[in-house]
Amino acid sequence: MKATTALAALLLACAATPVLAQGMPGEGRWGGGGGWQDAGPDPRYPSARQTAQPSKKIDVTAYRAADAEALLGKGRIVVSRMASDAGDNEDGKLPVYEAAIIDELARRGYDTATALDPGQIAEIGVSHSVAVPEEAPHRKVSGAMSTTVSNRGSGFGLALAVDLTKPAKAIISTRLDLRIRDKATGRVLWEGHAEGEAREEDGGINNSQMAARLATALLKQFPDGQVVQPLAAVTP
C-alpha cells in the first residue's frame, strides 16, 4: 500500500513538471539539420558576377557563280571599297581590312602587286554592330542580412561583396564582306562574308588582328562556295 502511494506521488510530480521545449526536425538552428551550417546558399546573398565573353567562332558564308571556278585565283586583281549605303566604310577604317584581304588573295594565286589593268576587282565592305552592350557601373559594396529565431535562440548573419572591377566594355560584332567581279563585264564571280566578335577595348572596331582573322577565315576555302547561278552583269 505504501509502495502504491509512493508511485502515485512520483507520477503526479512528473506530470506537474514543465516539459523542456525541443525543436522540430528540420527547424533552423545553429547545429543539426536545416540550420545555418547546412542550409545551402541563401539567394538573398550576392553571388559571383558573370560577364559575357566574345565568341571565338568566325561565321563564314560564301557563294560562287556556277561558271566562275576557272576564272578565280589567277591574274591581276585590285581591291576597292564596296559601293553600299550600309556599313561603316569610312576611309579611316578600311586600310587594315584591305591589307588583310590583299594578303589572302595573293596566297590564293592572284597578282596583287600590280594594279595596272587588272582583270578582276575585289570589293570589300566592313560593318559593326553591338553584340553585348557595355556593362553598367558596378556597386563597389553590396550585401544582405539575415536573422533566425527559434526555440533555442536567435542568430544574425551578414554577407558583404566587394567588387572593385571596372565594367566590361561592349562586345562588338564585325562583318567583313567581299565581292569579286569580272572587270570587263562587271558580273559577280564570287562573294562572301565573315563575322566575328571582339571586346571594344581590344580593338573590336578597327583592329588588325580582327581583320586578319576575318580575311583568313573568309578565304580559307577559296574559291569554294555555295554554287549559284551567275548574276546579271553590272557596269563597274
mmCIF file of N, CA and C in Angstrom, residues 15-102:
data_model
loop_
_atom_site.group_PDB
_atom_site.id
_atom_site.type_symbol
_atom_site.label_atom_id
_atom_site.label_comp_id
_atom_site.label_asym_id
_atom_site.label_seq_id
_atom_site.Cartn_x
_atom_site.Cartn_y
_atom_site.Cartn_z
ATOM 1 N N ALA A 15 4.067 14.776 -13.880
ATOM 2 C CA ALA A 15 3.051 15.426 -14.691
ATOM 3 C C ALA A 15 3.051 16.922 -14.471
ATOM 4 N N ALA A 16 3.401 17.347 -13.238
ATOM 5 C CA ALA A 16 3.376 18.775 -12.904
ATOM 6 C C ALA A 16 4.628 19.493 -13.361
ATOM 7 N N THR A 17 5.696 18.755 -13.731
ATOM 8 C CA THR A 17 6.956 19.372 -14.159
ATOM 9 C C THR A 17 6.851 19.815 -15.611
ATOM 10 N N PRO A 18 7.194 21.088 -15.974
ATOM 11 C CA PRO A 18 7.097 21.544 -17.369
ATOM 12 C C PRO A 18 8.105 20.797 -18.254
ATOM 13 N N VAL A 19 7.641 20.433 -19.435
ATOM 14 C CA VAL A 19 8.483 19.714 -20.396
ATOM 15 C C VAL A 19 9.342 20.719 -21.150
ATOM 16 N N LEU A 20 10.664 20.436 -21.261
ATOM 17 C CA LEU A 20 11.557 21.327 -21.987
ATOM 18 C C LEU A 20 11.200 21.331 -23.468
ATOM 19 N N ALA A 21 11.144 22.527 -24.069
ATOM 20 C CA ALA A 21 10.801 22.638 -25.488
ATOM 21 C C ALA A 21 11.924 22.084 -26.333
ATOM 22 N N GLN A 22 11.594 21.369 -27.408
ATOM 23 C CA GLN A 22 12.576 20.797 -28.321
ATOM 24 C C GLN A 22 12.212 21.195 -29.741
ATOM 25 N N GLY A 23 13.234 21.492 -30.534
ATOM 26 C CA GLY A 23 12.994 21.901 -31.907
ATOM 27 C C GLY A 23 12.482 20.749 -32.747
ATOM 28 N N MET A 24 11.659 21.091 -33.735
ATOM 29 C CA MET A 24 11.148 20.091 -34.662
ATOM 30 C C MET A 24 12.247 19.745 -35.672
ATOM 31 N N PRO A 25 12.205 18.532 -36.187
ATOM 32 C CA PRO A 25 13.200 18.155 -37.197
ATOM 33 C C PRO A 25 13.186 19.140 -38.357
ATOM 34 N N GLY A 26 14.366 19.562 -38.794
ATOM 35 C CA GLY A 26 14.460 20.477 -39.916
ATOM 36 C C GLY A 26 14.324 21.930 -39.538
ATOM 37 N N GLU A 27 14.029 22.238 -38.273
ATOM 38 C CA GLU A 27 13.874 23.626 -37.854
ATOM 39 C C GLU A 27 15.229 24.303 -37.811
ATOM 40 N N GLY A 28 15.286 25.565 -38.291
ATOM 41 C CA GLY A 28 16.556 26.279 -38.337
ATOM 42 C C GLY A 28 17.135 26.468 -36.951
ATOM 43 N N ARG A 29 18.408 26.091 -36.766
ATOM 44 C CA ARG A 29 19.105 26.258 -35.506
ATOM 45 C C ARG A 29 20.598 26.202 -35.789
ATOM 46 N N TRP A 30 21.420 26.518 -34.803
ATOM 47 C CA TRP A 30 22.857 26.628 -35.023
ATOM 48 C C TRP A 30 23.494 25.312 -35.441
ATOM 49 N N GLY A 31 23.043 24.206 -34.867
ATOM 50 C CA GLY A 31 23.602 22.912 -35.235
ATOM 51 C C GLY A 31 22.482 21.976 -35.652
ATOM 52 N N GLY A 32 22.837 20.943 -36.401
ATOM 53 C CA GLY A 32 21.818 19.979 -36.803
ATOM 54 C C GLY A 32 21.249 20.313 -38.164
ATOM 55 N N GLY A 33 20.373 19.422 -38.632
ATOM 56 C CA GLY A 33 19.812 19.557 -39.971
ATOM 57 C C GLY A 33 18.980 20.804 -40.130
ATOM 58 N N GLY A 34 19.081 21.400 -41.314
ATOM 59 C CA GLY A 34 18.241 22.519 -41.658
ATOM 60 C C GLY A 34 18.657 23.821 -41.035
ATOM 61 N N GLY A 35 19.808 23.886 -40.357
ATOM 62 C CA GLY A 35 20.230 25.110 -39.695
ATOM 63 C C GLY A 35 21.159 25.922 -40.558
ATOM 64 N N TRP A 36 21.852 26.877 -39.934
ATOM 65 C CA TRP A 36 22.740 27.772 -40.638
ATOM 66 C C TRP A 36 23.898 27.030 -41.304
ATOM 67 N N GLN A 37 24.289 25.904 -40.726
ATOM 68 C CA GLN A 37 25.502 25.263 -41.209
ATOM 69 C C GLN A 37 25.307 24.477 -42.492
ATOM 70 N N ASP A 38 24.091 24.052 -42.775
ATOM 71 C CA ASP A 38 23.925 23.214 -43.965
ATOM 72 C C ASP A 38 22.675 23.589 -44.743
ATOM 73 N N ALA A 39 22.238 24.841 -44.627
ATOM 74 C CA ALA A 39 21.039 25.248 -45.351
ATOM 75 C C ALA A 39 21.323 25.552 -46.808
ATOM 76 N N GLY A 40 22.613 25.635 -47.204
ATOM 77 C CA GLY A 40 22.942 25.938 -48.583
ATOM 78 C C GLY A 40 22.967 27.443 -48.804
ATOM 79 N N PRO A 41 23.326 27.899 -50.014
ATOM 80 C CA PRO A 41 23.435 29.322 -50.300
ATOM 81 C C PRO A 41 22.090 30.030 -50.201
ATOM 82 N N ASP A 42 22.114 31.188 -49.603
ATOM 83 C CA ASP A 42 20.898 31.991 -49.485
ATOM 84 C C ASP A 42 20.782 32.863 -50.723
ATOM 85 N N PRO A 43 19.682 32.759 -51.472
ATOM 86 C CA PRO A 43 19.555 33.532 -52.708
ATOM 87 C C PRO A 43 19.587 35.031 -52.485
ATOM 88 N N ARG A 44 19.411 35.475 -51.247
ATOM 89 C CA ARG A 44 19.460 36.907 -50.980
ATOM 90 C C ARG A 44 20.883 37.429 -50.912
ATOM 91 N N TYR A 45 21.840 36.533 -50.745
ATOM 92 C CA TYR A 45 23.233 36.955 -50.639
ATOM 93 C C TYR A 45 23.805 37.144 -52.049
ATOM 94 N N PRO A 46 24.708 38.103 -52.221
ATOM 95 C CA PRO A 46 25.270 38.343 -53.557
ATOM 96 C C PRO A 46 26.114 37.168 -54.013
ATOM 97 N N SER A 47 26.076 36.906 -55.319
ATOM 98 C CA SER A 47 26.858 35.813 -55.900
ATOM 99 C C SER A 47 27.875 36.388 -56.873
ATOM 100 N N ALA A 48 28.769 35.544 -57.342
ATOM 101 C CA ALA A 48 29.812 35.991 -58.256
ATOM 102 C C ALA A 48 29.194 36.514 -59.552
ATOM 103 N N ARG A 49 29.762 37.602 -60.063
ATOM 104 C CA ARG A 49 29.237 38.225 -61.266
ATOM 105 C C ARG A 49 29.671 37.430 -62.494
ATOM 106 N N GLN A 50 28.721 37.203 -63.407
ATOM 107 C CA GLN A 50 29.013 36.513 -64.642
ATOM 108 C C GLN A 50 29.143 37.548 -65.761
ATOM 109 N N THR A 51 30.265 37.559 -66.479
ATOM 110 C CA THR A 51 30.499 38.517 -67.544
ATOM 111 C C THR A 51 30.503 37.794 -68.879
ATOM 112 N N ALA A 52 29.723 38.305 -69.841
ATOM 113 C CA ALA A 52 29.675 37.710 -71.174
ATOM 114 C C ALA A 52 31.035 37.841 -71.851
ATOM 115 N N GLN A 53 31.400 36.836 -72.638
ATOM 116 C CA GLN A 53 32.673 36.832 -73.339
ATOM 117 C C GLN A 53 32.437 36.786 -74.850
ATOM 118 N N PRO A 54 33.323 37.410 -75.627
ATOM 119 C CA PRO A 54 33.177 37.352 -77.085
ATOM 120 C C PRO A 54 33.302 35.921 -77.601
ATOM 121 N N SER A 55 32.524 35.596 -78.598
ATOM 122 C CA SER A 55 32.616 34.280 -79.209
ATOM 123 C C SER A 55 33.935 34.151 -79.974
ATOM 124 N N LYS A 56 34.553 32.995 -79.902
ATOM 125 C CA LYS A 56 35.803 32.752 -80.623
ATOM 126 C C LYS A 56 35.544 32.230 -82.039
ATOM 127 N N LYS A 57 34.295 31.974 -82.340
ATOM 128 C CA LYS A 57 33.931 31.408 -83.645
ATOM 129 C C LYS A 57 33.811 32.502 -84.696
ATOM 130 N N ILE A 58 34.256 32.207 -85.915
ATOM 131 C CA ILE A 58 34.069 33.098 -87.057
ATOM 132 C C ILE A 58 33.041 32.443 -87.982
ATOM 133 N N ASP A 59 31.936 33.126 -88.210
ATOM 134 C CA ASP A 59 30.891 32.610 -89.100
ATOM 135 C C ASP A 59 31.185 33.053 -90.532
ATOM 136 N N VAL A 60 31.180 32.093 -91.453
ATOM 137 C CA VAL A 60 31.525 32.372 -92.848
ATOM 138 C C VAL A 60 30.425 31.854 -93.774
ATOM 139 N N THR A 61 30.075 32.669 -94.746
ATOM 140 C CA THR A 61 29.150 32.274 -95.806
ATOM 141 C C THR A 61 29.755 32.703 -97.140
ATOM 142 N N ALA A 62 29.759 31.822 -98.146
ATOM 143 C CA ALA A 62 30.377 32.147 -99.433
ATOM 144 C C ALA A 62 29.554 31.564 -100.581
ATOM 145 N N TYR A 63 29.553 32.277 -101.707
ATOM 146 C CA TYR A 63 28.837 31.862 -102.910
ATOM 147 C C TYR A 63 29.769 31.999 -104.120
ATOM 148 N N ARG A 64 29.616 31.071 -105.078
ATOM 149 C CA ARG A 64 30.423 31.123 -106.300
ATOM 150 C C ARG A 64 29.516 30.920 -107.507
ATOM 151 N N ALA A 65 29.703 31.763 -108.520
ATOM 152 C CA ALA A 65 28.933 31.600 -109.750
ATOM 153 C C ALA A 65 29.276 30.264 -110.392
ATOM 154 N N ALA A 66 28.288 29.608 -110.950
ATOM 155 C CA ALA A 66 28.462 28.251 -111.474
ATOM 156 C C ALA A 66 29.530 28.164 -112.560
ATOM 157 N N ASP A 67 29.733 29.234 -113.304
ATOM 158 C CA ASP A 67 30.695 29.198 -114.410
ATOM 159 C C ASP A 67 31.980 29.953 -114.112
ATOM 160 N N ALA A 68 32.259 30.212 -112.822
ATOM 161 C CA ALA A 68 33.383 31.092 -112.496
ATOM 162 C C ALA A 68 34.602 30.388 -111.928
ATOM 163 N N GLU A 69 34.538 29.106 -111.664
ATOM 164 C CA GLU A 69 35.640 28.444 -110.971
ATOM 165 C C GLU A 69 36.959 28.586 -111.715
ATOM 166 N N ALA A 70 36.937 28.453 -113.043
ATOM 167 C CA ALA A 70 38.168 28.506 -113.828
ATOM 168 C C ALA A 70 38.765 29.912 -113.876
ATOM 169 N N LEU A 71 37.982 30.922 -113.522
ATOM 170 C CA LEU A 71 38.453 32.302 -113.605
ATOM 171 C C LEU A 71 39.030 32.807 -112.293
ATOM 172 N N LEU A 72 38.774 32.116 -111.209
ATOM 173 C CA LEU A 72 39.151 32.596 -109.886
ATOM 174 C C LEU A 72 40.562 32.141 -109.491
ATOM 175 N N GLY A 73 41.240 32.990 -108.720
ATOM 176 C CA GLY A 73 42.568 32.641 -108.214
ATOM 177 C C GLY A 73 43.673 32.798 -109.221
ATOM 178 N N LYS A 74 43.505 33.662 -110.211
ATOM 179 C CA LYS A 74 44.552 33.883 -111.213
ATOM 180 C C LYS A 74 44.417 35.288 -111.795
ATOM 181 N N GLY A 75 45.519 35.809 -112.314
ATOM 182 C CA GLY A 75 45.504 37.117 -112.958
ATOM 183 C C GLY A 75 45.637 38.257 -111.963
ATOM 184 N N ARG A 76 45.559 39.450 -112.483
ATOM 185 C CA ARG A 76 45.683 40.643 -111.660
ATOM 186 C C ARG A 76 44.333 41.015 -111.044
ATOM 187 N N ILE A 77 44.413 41.490 -109.801
ATOM 188 C CA ILE A 77 43.201 41.907 -109.106
ATOM 189 C C ILE A 77 43.518 43.156 -108.285
ATOM 190 N N VAL A 78 42.548 44.043 -108.175
ATOM 191 C CA VAL A 78 42.712 45.249 -107.391
ATOM 192 C C VAL A 78 41.585 45.323 -106.371
ATOM 193 N N VAL A 79 41.893 45.828 -105.179
ATOM 194 C CA VAL A 79 40.908 45.924 -104.101
ATOM 195 C C VAL A 79 40.344 47.333 -104.058
ATOM 196 N N SER A 80 39.019 47.440 -103.926
ATOM 197 C CA SER A 80 38.377 48.741 -103.836
ATOM 198 C C SER A 80 37.253 48.691 -102.810
ATOM 199 N N ARG A 81 36.745 49.845 -102.456
ATOM 200 C CA ARG A 81 35.658 49.963 -101.489
ATOM 201 C C ARG A 81 34.348 49.525 -102.125
ATOM 202 N N MET A 82 33.563 48.740 -101.392
ATOM 203 C CA MET A 82 32.265 48.280 -101.873
ATOM 204 C C MET A 82 31.268 49.441 -101.838
ATOM 205 N N ALA A 83 30.598 49.670 -102.946
ATOM 206 C CA ALA A 83 29.586 50.722 -103.005
ATOM 207 C C ALA A 83 28.335 50.232 -102.293
ATOM 208 N N SER A 84 28.048 50.857 -101.136
ATOM 209 C CA SER A 84 26.911 50.420 -100.333
ATOM 210 C C SER A 84 26.472 51.548 -99.438
ATOM 211 N N ASP A 85 25.171 51.635 -99.238
ATOM 212 C CA ASP A 85 24.647 52.644 -98.320
ATOM 213 C C ASP A 85 24.783 52.201 -96.877
ATOM 214 N N ALA A 86 24.929 50.889 -96.668
ATOM 215 C CA ALA A 86 25.038 50.342 -95.309
ATOM 216 C C ALA A 86 26.502 50.135 -94.957
ATOM 217 N N GLY A 87 26.749 49.897 -93.673
ATOM 218 C CA GLY A 87 28.097 49.588 -93.228
ATOM 219 C C GLY A 87 28.838 50.810 -92.732
ATOM 220 N N ASP A 88 30.085 50.606 -92.404
ATOM 221 C CA ASP A 88 30.927 51.652 -91.830
ATOM 222 C C ASP A 88 32.164 51.854 -92.694
ATOM 223 N N ASN A 89 31.964 52.000 -93.976
ATOM 224 C CA ASN A 89 33.093 52.021 -94.899
ATOM 225 C C ASN A 89 33.793 53.381 -94.975
ATOM 226 N N GLU A 90 34.018 54.019 -93.828
ATOM 227 C CA GLU A 90 34.786 55.250 -93.839
ATOM 228 C C GLU A 90 36.234 54.934 -94.204
ATOM 229 N N ASP A 91 36.874 55.871 -94.863
ATOM 230 C CA ASP A 91 38.241 55.639 -95.341
ATOM 231 C C ASP A 91 39.182 55.254 -94.211
ATOM 232 N N GLY A 92 38.961 55.813 -93.007
ATOM 233 C CA GLY A 92 39.870 55.551 -91.901
ATOM 234 C C GLY A 92 39.774 54.153 -91.331
ATOM 235 N N LYS A 93 38.712 53.403 -91.637
ATOM 236 C CA LYS A 93 38.521 52.086 -91.040
ATOM 237 C C LYS A 93 38.871 50.938 -91.988
ATOM 238 N N LEU A 94 39.069 51.236 -93.268
ATOM 239 C CA LEU A 94 39.262 50.160 -94.229
ATOM 240 C C LEU A 94 40.700 49.682 -94.428
ATOM 241 N N PRO A 95 41.713 50.492 -94.223
ATOM 242 C CA PRO A 95 43.069 50.052 -94.584
ATOM 243 C C PRO A 95 43.500 48.716 -94.004
ATOM 244 N N VAL A 96 43.216 48.458 -92.705
ATOM 245 C CA VAL A 96 43.671 47.185 -92.134
ATOM 246 C C VAL A 96 42.933 46.006 -92.756
ATOM 247 N N TYR A 97 41.679 46.197 -93.129
ATOM 248 C CA TYR A 97 40.921 45.125 -93.765
ATOM 249 C C TYR A 97 41.346 44.940 -95.220
ATOM 250 N N GLU A 98 41.623 46.048 -95.905
ATOM 251 C CA GLU A 98 42.128 45.958 -97.276
ATOM 252 C C GLU A 98 43.454 45.197 -97.306
ATOM 253 N N ALA A 99 44.327 45.525 -96.380
ATOM 254 C CA ALA A 99 45.640 44.869 -96.339
ATOM 255 C C ALA A 99 45.489 43.381 -96.082
ATOM 256 N N ALA A 100 44.586 43.021 -95.177
ATOM 257 C CA ALA A 100 44.381 41.603 -94.858
ATOM 258 C C ALA A 100 43.833 40.849 -96.061
ATOM 259 N N ILE A 101 42.899 41.452 -96.786
ATOM 260 C CA ILE A 101 42.320 40.802 -97.967
ATOM 261 C C ILE A 101 43.372 40.668 -99.070
ATOM 262 N N ILE A 102 44.178 41.711 -99.282
ATOM 263 C CA ILE A 102 45.231 41.646 -100.308
ATOM 264 C C ILE A 102 46.191 40.506 -100.014
#
